[in-house]
Amino acid sequence: MIELLAQTGLNAVYAASYIALVAVGLVLIFGVMGVINFAHGELFMAGAYTVVALYASRDVPFILAVAAGLVFVGGLGLFMERTMFRPLRDNPLGGLVASIGFLMILQAAAAMGFGVRKEHIPPVTQQVIEFSEKVRLPMARLYVIVAAIVILLALWYFLKRTRFGWALRASAQDPEAAELQGISINQTARIAMFIGAAMAGIAGALTAPLVSVNPHMGHSVIVTAFIVIIVGGVGSLEGAVLASIAYALVHTFVTTFWDGVIADIVGLSLMLLVLIVRPTGLFGSADRA
Amino acid sequence: MSALLEVRDLTMRFGGLTAVDGLSFRVEQGSIHGLIGPNGAGKTTTFNMISGFYRPTSGQVLLRGEDISGLKMYEVARRGVVRTFQHSTLFAELTVLENALVGTHMPFRPNVFAAIIGWDREDRRGALARAAEALEFFGLSGYAGARAGDLSHGHQRALGLAVAYASHPDVMLLDEPFTGMNPEETRSMMALMEKLRGQGITILIVEHDMAAIMGLCDTITCMSFGRLLAEGDPEHIRNHPAVIEAYLGGTHHAA
Amino acid sequence: MLRLAAWPLLALVLVALPHGLSFSQQEILVFLTINVLVVASYRLLTLTGEWSLGHVVIMGVGAYASALYSKKFGVWVPASMLLGAVTAALIAVLLSFPLFRMKGFYFLIGSFASGEIIRLLWKRFRDPFGGPKGLKLIEGMPDFSIGIWDFQFFEPVSYYYFAGTVVAICLWILWRIERSPVGLTFHAVHWQDRLAEACGVNLRAWRTLAFTVASGFAGLGGALLAHYIGTINPNSFDIEKMVFVLTWAIVGGTGTFYGPILGCVVLTVFNEIVLREMGFEQMRPLIYGAILIGSILFLPNGLESLVQKLVGRRRRVPGPAEIVGESAVK
Amino acid sequence: MLLEMKGVSAGYGRAPAIRDISISVPQGAIITIIGANGAGKTTTLRAMSGMLPLMAGEITFEGKRIDGLPASRVVAHGIAHVPEGRRVFPDMTVEENLRTGAFLRRDRDGIEADLRDVYARFPRLEERRRQRAQTLSGGEQQMLAIGRALMSKPRLLLMDEPSMGLAPVIVEEIARIIEEIHARGLSVVLVEQNAELALELADHAYVLETGNCALQGPARELHDNEHVRAAYLGI
């Protein structure tokens, strides 16, 4: 029993790490741009397909494929900012609906480019750390965990210690006052969109060999990310990280002891509950709904 | 005269900040009562507590002796206390007549089944007549078909009053009705309020600008930093040293 | 004079329409008829200013409920359809308790989440919902004949007449609601909720009313669909379908009653004639996504605004004054 | 002339909130704009700092046209705007707020020197440098907002209602700070509800009335003007 708990805990840590990457990116975009990016799950998918296209099909080294995923998906983010979110800045609901349109485009593009079947990606490494006979952590999962921690720490440093980090936070808290300090909203929006999208892309790229890659994989990712950002308090990056961990624990344990669908229902109900208890103005100043 | 509306020990705290601190005053039936004070004195907060937009931290709002504090805004409205808003808050996309028709929501409550079957013809006629009456009262009859957002500033303010008036209120709460008006618009607005009082409607005006309501109010309550500073007729307030001090602010500095 | 002639003429065209079409086109016509009801009911929901992402799932609630009533309890199909609509409306009332504590984004996300929960419940509980495979062999409308005409409802033409009649009645009711003081109150809640509340409007109750009525009609649409195609599953009502409804509404424009209907008709015809004929049918989601983005960016008031430009009429919201007929204000 | 505003109209909807306003700010002067609520004082200030596009007219600063520039570019020219309601960044620390004020500057040493300078001027901010701005009192937030504006090394400071909602003692202190800043050679445009205070501090005053400039002149004259006292002080 102890071993089962330990193994489930390890699985939860792994799940928490990539969920946190996705959710923190989503929060960053919402904080600075005031838009909920419905296509965020599809950005994750785009990252995964970059690995399919480069690593699985063309023998590009995995690490380079992941880097390419970061750049490509970050670029997609910049494209979305320029073509959709900037023209719709005064219409956040319009931005949201436009991102749903973009979701459809990415999904259909993936289906046309790669087919709707599940992709098989050769594992990066077969190594496994064995804590005991029943408690095992594949190296590939450890890479994801370590990468997530490094990326989140780097983001934290960027936001707290650098000029552009302050600019980003200032824009999120009071865009008008930020403008009065010489901070251009277009500039901070670009930065936030690139970082936010790239984090989803890198999460998708890193986990690609560990999950089944298919054009519809973004759906469960975005649902999870919504749960996490709402439970964590919209606009709070720390909250999103904590909620990722909490959600991953709950979801993994419920999946292990009941089943996956029940776990999804529990997660969604949790989110509705939070919305009921704190219907608006969930957290602080980045909240602009 | 008896107190129609009474505020007793009203207090509002936002976090650590006390915006209104143990405020009490009475509004007499059929009077025009002014609530004034410098910016940040807590007038608007008080106003929002009376109209049901905020729930007070403590204290009571009594209407004919009944405690209405903590009720929602529509519940307060249904008891006959109808408010207007700062600036020109209107249904800008609807026509002037439609704005007034929304004002008749309480006397002529729409019903979805009656509307489908067509059994609400009498109500529709009644609502239309009342809306027309309200527009007439405020001199807006000629603009009934215009889009509310296209009206001039003065007419928009009058329409705001007409919407409130259409619901047959006992008390009208007016939030800074003179803001942004030129002296001529101010004069005609004052005349309209006198006319409303003539109809037996009790009026509570929140206003920053002392000059505007000096000639209008029967009683004035002056607030400063969330507390009652002075109360009395305009003459009394005008000469009250504490009021002058609060309004001039930098007197020490001048000396 | 022209106006008087317009309605019978339109009815005549609609009655004659299926006879010039192929079988598969007749089937599309049935779906289009149902979709018109769904998108028109969606517009009623948006009148109060809230945009839901759960509308298609609510439609599914009507479909599942009606199918189960007829399957499990042997309820006569037309009655089970009505009961399905009522069930959808009741579920909407239940959902309104959590959902209308939220506004804007939160409402949108909340409606999406509640829809997902309902879909997961269908997936999870094989009994009675049939799990991921859904419900099959749903009873069709019982055939009947009126003198010279036999209605056999597995045939698209017959079902088209049936559904068309139902939808026409529903549209008439929706229209009556919108042009009444009830509709005016919805508009008031949308444009200035605080002022509306100061006029004595119980915002929560009125938002719930719009949501419930809209959900009832969507449920009826779902029931009409279920008893025609005979099989439904959780994926029949997924977010992709919701995007279609959104696209119809936004492309058509939600400012007027006919806007969303126009959007639905135009895009369906576009889909059938252009995409299917040219073999781009599987690109439909991509094209819909692009159309959705394009219309938000470049045609924010929808196709209706083009029509109004052509006809030369200003965008306006109809008011009850016109219905009474005589204006009391001179 | 440091700043010259000529025939400016601006507003939010279709109708302008201010019409044909002309204001000149000489080098080293304190100019004040007074008037009732809703007269267009804040609109005028927002037009100056590029927060609001002009419908008509032009603005030059040190001889260069600045109208049409976005607010983030106007700062670079040397105009800092302390907005109404202070608008400090609530979840950032005092020091982060101040450093954000120097966003456009690249001279590391200069920034550090100015930071020390602001702390010397406002010792209370130094005591609270690691505190989130949200936790400051109203007066401290006002000082932070002024300090943040000074960090951009402006030549002209626009201040919108610095006394709003503050206790008289604090208002005194803010007035002293404005005089001190002015004494160091900065020009100031002061928008105030508290006309008495504003007229005491300023060299020259403009009186707005429903979007139009009703009166202007040396502050001292306006201060003693019976009409102004009656209209704006209600006495």
mmCIF file of C-alpha atoms in Angstrom, chain C residues 18-216:
data_model
loop_
_atom_site.group_PDB
_atom_site.id
_atom_site.type_symbol
_atom_site.label_atom_id
_atom_site.label_comp_id
_atom_site.label_asym_id
_atom_site.label_seq_id
_atom_site.Cartn_x
_atom_site.Cartn_y
_atom_site.Cartn_z
ATOM 1 C CA PRO C 18 -36.979 19.754 -50.799
ATOM 2 C CA HIS C 19 -38.467 18.526 -54.070
ATOM 3 C CA GLY C 20 -35.697 20.054 -56.102
ATOM 4 C CA LEU C 21 -32.976 18.478 -53.996
ATOM 5 C CA SER C 22 -31.110 15.180 -53.899
ATOM 6 C CA PHE C 23 -31.638 12.769 -51.020
ATOM 7 C CA SER C 24 -28.469 13.795 -49.201
ATOM 8 C CA GLN C 25 -29.311 17.439 -49.720
ATOM 9 C CA GLN C 26 -32.744 16.779 -48.244
ATOM 10 C CA GLU C 27 -31.021 15.323 -45.186
ATOM 11 C CA ILE C 28 -28.849 18.410 -44.895
ATOM 12 C CA LEU C 29 -32.015 20.473 -45.086
ATOM 13 C CA VAL C 30 -33.384 18.676 -42.027
ATOM 14 C CA PHE C 31 -30.191 19.352 -40.080
ATOM 15 C CA LEU C 32 -30.230 22.956 -41.207
ATOM 16 C CA THR C 33 -33.789 23.366 -39.967
ATOM 17 C CA ILE C 34 -32.825 22.026 -36.551
ATOM 18 C CA ASN C 35 -29.674 24.139 -36.453
ATOM 19 C CA VAL C 36 -31.707 27.258 -37.152
ATOM 20 C CA LEU C 37 -33.643 26.591 -33.966
ATOM 21 C CA VAL C 38 -30.460 26.013 -31.961
ATOM 22 C CA VAL C 39 -28.772 29.164 -33.166
ATOM 23 C CA ALA C 40 -31.919 31.274 -32.754
ATOM 24 C CA SER C 41 -32.267 30.062 -29.171
ATOM 25 C CA TYR C 42 -28.593 30.860 -28.642
ATOM 26 C CA ARG C 43 -29.322 34.420 -29.630
ATOM 27 C CA LEU C 44 -31.982 34.674 -26.914
ATOM 28 C CA LEU C 45 -29.343 33.603 -24.396
ATOM 29 C CA THR C 46 -26.917 36.252 -25.624
ATOM 30 C CA LEU C 47 -29.571 38.967 -25.283
ATOM 31 C CA THR C 48 -28.669 39.354 -21.621
ATOM 32 C CA GLY C 49 -25.033 39.744 -22.585
ATOM 33 C CA GLU C 50 -23.720 36.397 -21.399
ATOM 34 C CA TRP C 51 -22.077 34.043 -23.871
ATOM 35 C CA SER C 52 -22.321 30.388 -22.981
ATOM 36 C CA LEU C 53 -20.112 27.572 -24.251
ATOM 37 C CA GLY C 54 -22.518 24.964 -22.940
ATOM 38 C CA HIS C 55 -25.415 25.507 -25.300
ATOM 39 C CA VAL C 56 -24.704 22.497 -27.510
ATOM 40 C CA VAL C 57 -24.391 20.263 -24.467
ATOM 41 C CA ILE C 58 -27.784 21.529 -23.303
ATOM 42 C CA MET C 59 -29.092 20.616 -26.732
ATOM 43 C CA GLY C 60 -27.615 17.179 -26.058
ATOM 44 C CA VAL C 61 -29.463 17.014 -22.747
ATOM 45 C CA GLY C 62 -32.709 17.402 -24.688
ATOM 46 C CA ALA C 63 -31.590 14.726 -27.134
ATOM 47 C CA TYR C 64 -30.551 12.217 -24.475
ATOM 48 C CA ALA C 65 -33.608 12.885 -22.325
ATOM 49 C CA SER C 66 -36.090 12.546 -25.154
ATOM 50 C CA ALA C 67 -34.391 9.416 -26.482
ATOM 51 C CA LEU C 68 -34.407 7.824 -23.028
ATOM 52 C CA TYR C 69 -38.039 8.714 -22.284
ATOM 53 C CA SER C 70 -39.189 7.025 -25.465
ATOM 54 C CA LYS C 71 -36.758 4.108 -25.143
ATOM 55 C CA LYS C 72 -37.086 3.283 -21.461
ATOM 56 C CA PHE C 73 -40.621 4.369 -20.671
ATOM 57 C CA GLY C 74 -42.190 4.030 -24.073
ATOM 58 C CA VAL C 75 -43.384 7.607 -24.119
ATOM 59 C CA TRP C 76 -45.037 8.624 -27.394
ATOM 60 C CA VAL C 77 -42.265 10.353 -29.379
ATOM 61 C CA PRO C 78 -43.783 13.831 -29.814
ATOM 62 C CA ALA C 79 -44.504 13.910 -26.092
ATOM 63 C CA SER C 80 -41.019 12.704 -25.228
ATOM 64 C CA MET C 81 -39.597 15.500 -27.372
ATOM 65 C CA LEU C 82 -41.501 18.056 -25.355
ATOM 66 C CA LEU C 83 -40.399 16.364 -22.157
ATOM 67 C CA GLY C 84 -36.828 16.440 -23.446
ATOM 68 C CA ALA C 85 -37.113 20.185 -23.951
ATOM 69 C CA VAL C 86 -38.521 20.592 -20.448
ATOM 70 C CA THR C 87 -35.692 18.496 -19.038
ATOM 71 C CA ALA C 88 -33.113 20.659 -20.784
ATOM 72 C CA ALA C 89 -34.789 23.740 -19.333
ATOM 73 C CA LEU C 90 -34.803 22.216 -15.842
ATOM 74 C CA ILE C 91 -31.121 21.302 -16.088
ATOM 75 C CA ALA C 92 -30.521 24.910 -17.115
ATOM 76 C CA VAL C 93 -32.317 26.118 -13.993
ATOM 77 C CA LEU C 94 -30.063 23.868 -11.911
ATOM 78 C CA LEU C 95 -26.946 25.105 -13.682
ATOM 79 C CA SER C 96 -28.017 28.698 -13.276
ATOM 80 C CA PHE C 97 -27.378 28.545 -9.537
ATOM 81 C CA PRO C 98 -23.624 28.208 -9.865
ATOM 82 C CA LEU C 99 -23.281 29.871 -13.265
ATOM 83 C CA PHE C 100 -25.052 33.142 -12.597
ATOM 84 C CA ARG C 101 -22.799 33.898 -9.716
ATOM 85 C CA MET C 102 -20.282 34.485 -12.504
ATOM 86 C CA LYS C 103 -20.032 37.001 -15.295
ATOM 87 C CA GLY C 104 -18.059 37.491 -18.473
ATOM 88 C CA PHE C 105 -15.042 35.212 -18.691
ATOM 89 C CA TYR C 106 -15.965 33.303 -15.632
ATOM 90 C CA PHE C 107 -19.423 32.567 -16.962
ATOM 91 C CA LEU C 108 -17.926 31.406 -20.227
ATOM 92 C CA ILE C 109 -15.431 29.107 -18.535
ATOM 93 C CA GLY C 110 -18.040 27.983 -16.012
ATOM 94 C CA SER C 111 -20.511 27.084 -18.754
ATOM 95 C CA PHE C 112 -17.768 25.221 -20.589
ATOM 96 C CA ALA C 113 -16.857 23.308 -17.435
ATOM 97 C CA SER C 114 -20.453 22.371 -16.625
ATOM 98 C CA GLY C 115 -20.914 21.184 -20.192
ATOM 99 C CA GLU C 116 -17.809 19.042 -19.916
ATOM 100 C CA ILE C 117 -19.070 17.544 -16.661
ATOM 101 C CA ILE C 118 -22.343 16.569 -18.317
ATOM 102 C CA ARG C 119 -20.505 15.027 -21.262
ATOM 103 C CA LEU C 120 -18.229 13.086 -18.926
ATOM 104 C CA LEU C 121 -21.265 11.786 -17.052
ATOM 105 C CA TRP C 122 -22.704 10.487 -20.327
ATOM 106 C CA LYS C 123 -19.363 8.856 -21.056
ATOM 107 C CA ARG C 124 -18.952 7.358 -17.626
ATOM 108 C CA PHE C 125 -22.404 5.911 -17.033
ATOM 109 C CA ARG C 126 -23.148 3.163 -19.530
ATOM 110 C CA ASP C 127 -26.511 2.773 -17.862
ATOM 111 C CA PRO C 128 -28.581 4.666 -18.884
ATOM 112 C CA PHE C 129 -26.488 6.868 -21.201
ATOM 113 C CA GLY C 130 -24.700 4.145 -23.150
ATOM 114 C CA GLY C 131 -21.166 5.304 -22.379
ATOM 115 C CA PRO C 132 -18.825 6.614 -25.100
ATOM 116 C CA LYS C 133 -20.803 4.783 -27.790
ATOM 117 C CA GLY C 134 -23.958 6.604 -26.787
ATOM 118 C CA LEU C 135 -27.549 5.659 -27.537
ATOM 119 C CA LYS C 136 -28.558 3.711 -30.626
ATOM 120 C CA LEU C 137 -31.813 2.720 -32.283
ATOM 121 C CA ILE C 138 -33.679 5.695 -30.931
ATOM 122 C CA GLU C 139 -37.304 5.484 -31.880
ATOM 123 C CA GLY C 140 -38.353 7.568 -34.852
ATOM 124 C CA MET C 141 -41.478 9.681 -35.173
ATOM 125 C CA PRO C 142 -44.507 7.402 -35.603
ATOM 126 C CA ASP C 143 -45.841 7.547 -39.151
ATOM 127 C CA PHE C 144 -49.248 8.897 -39.843
ATOM 128 C CA SER C 145 -51.264 9.957 -42.815
ATOM 129 C CA ILE C 146 -53.582 12.824 -43.473
ATOM 130 C CA GLY C 147 -55.815 11.845 -46.358
ATOM 131 C CA ILE C 148 -53.741 12.122 -49.455
ATOM 132 C CA TRP C 149 -50.319 12.422 -47.828
ATOM 133 C CA ASP C 150 -48.558 9.684 -45.881
ATOM 134 C CA PHE C 151 -45.926 10.963 -43.494
ATOM 135 C CA GLN C 152 -43.144 8.430 -43.168
ATOM 136 C CA PHE C 153 -40.690 10.135 -40.951
ATOM 137 C CA PHE C 154 -37.595 8.151 -41.828
ATOM 138 C CA GLU C 155 -37.858 10.022 -45.090
ATOM 139 C CA PRO C 156 -36.134 13.379 -44.952
ATOM 140 C CA VAL C 157 -38.893 15.231 -46.795
ATOM 141 C CA SER C 158 -41.552 14.197 -44.305
ATOM 142 C CA TYR C 159 -39.312 14.900 -41.354
ATOM 143 C CA TYR C 160 -38.380 18.226 -42.881
ATOM 144 C CA TYR C 161 -42.052 19.245 -42.961
ATOM 145 C CA PHE C 162 -42.516 18.110 -39.394
ATOM 146 C CA ALA C 163 -39.363 19.734 -38.037
ATOM 147 C CA GLY C 164 -39.960 22.806 -40.161
ATOM 148 C CA THR C 165 -43.394 23.306 -38.639
ATOM 149 C CA VAL C 166 -42.084 22.843 -35.112
ATOM 150 C CA VAL C 167 -39.166 25.189 -35.718
ATOM 151 C CA ALA C 168 -41.414 27.805 -37.318
ATOM 152 C CA ILE C 169 -43.651 27.793 -34.242
ATOM 153 C CA CYS C 170 -40.609 28.052 -31.963
ATOM 154 C CA LEU C 171 -39.169 30.933 -33.957
ATOM 155 C CA TRP C 172 -42.502 32.717 -33.730
ATOM 156 C CA ILE C 173 -42.470 32.308 -29.937
ATOM 157 C CA LEU C 174 -38.854 33.469 -29.691
ATOM 158 C CA TRP C 175 -39.759 36.471 -31.813
ATOM 159 C CA ARG C 176 -42.749 37.288 -29.622
ATOM 160 C CA ILE C 177 -40.574 37.134 -26.531
ATOM 161 C CA GLU C 178 -37.910 39.332 -27.980
ATOM 162 C CA ARG C 179 -40.286 42.029 -29.158
ATOM 163 C CA SER C 180 -42.139 42.175 -25.846
ATOM 164 C CA PRO C 181 -41.320 44.037 -22.625
ATOM 165 C CA VAL C 182 -39.590 40.810 -21.609
ATOM 166 C CA GLY C 183 -37.147 41.235 -24.483
ATOM 167 C CA LEU C 184 -36.662 44.873 -23.559
ATOM 168 C CA THR C 185 -35.757 43.836 -20.036
ATOM 169 C CA PHE C 186 -33.196 41.377 -21.424
ATOM 170 C CA HIS C 187 -31.649 44.193 -23.439
ATOM 171 C CA ALA C 188 -31.624 46.414 -20.365
ATOM 172 C CA VAL C 189 -29.825 43.741 -18.350
ATOM 173 C CA HIS C 190 -27.273 43.489 -21.121
ATOM 174 C CA TRP C 191 -26.518 47.165 -21.747
ATOM 175 C CA GLN C 192 -26.461 48.493 -18.169
ATOM 176 C CA ASP C 193 -27.073 45.862 -15.566
ATOM 177 C CA ARG C 194 -26.667 48.264 -12.648
ATOM 178 C CA LEU C 195 -29.179 50.734 -13.990
ATOM 179 C CA ALA C 196 -31.546 47.870 -14.746
ATOM 180 C CA GLU C 197 -31.202 46.676 -11.171
ATOM 181 C CA ALA C 198 -31.904 50.185 -9.903
ATOM 182 C CA CYS C 199 -35.140 50.012 -11.921
ATOM 183 C CA GLY C 200 -36.129 46.998 -9.834
ATOM 184 C CA VAL C 201 -34.955 44.258 -12.204
ATOM 185 C CA ASN C 202 -33.808 41.147 -10.375
ATOM 186 C CA LEU C 203 -30.745 40.508 -12.552
ATOM 187 C CA ARG C 204 -30.209 36.944 -11.488
ATOM 188 C CA ALA C 205 -33.829 35.975 -12.102
ATOM 189 C CA TRP C 206 -33.902 37.564 -15.549
ATOM 190 C CA ARG C 207 -30.601 36.061 -16.623
ATOM 191 C CA THR C 208 -31.898 32.706 -15.449
ATOM 192 C CA LEU C 209 -35.112 33.217 -17.392
ATOM 193 C CA ALA C 210 -33.261 33.878 -20.645
ATOM 194 C CA PHE C 211 -30.946 30.946 -20.019
ATOM 195 C CA THR C 212 -33.828 28.600 -19.218
ATOM 196 C CA VAL C 213 -36.029 29.521 -22.157
ATOM 197 C CA ALA C 214 -33.061 29.357 -24.548
ATOM 198 C CA SER C 215 -32.071 25.983 -23.125
ATOM 199 C CA GLY C 216 -35.589 24.617 -23.539
#
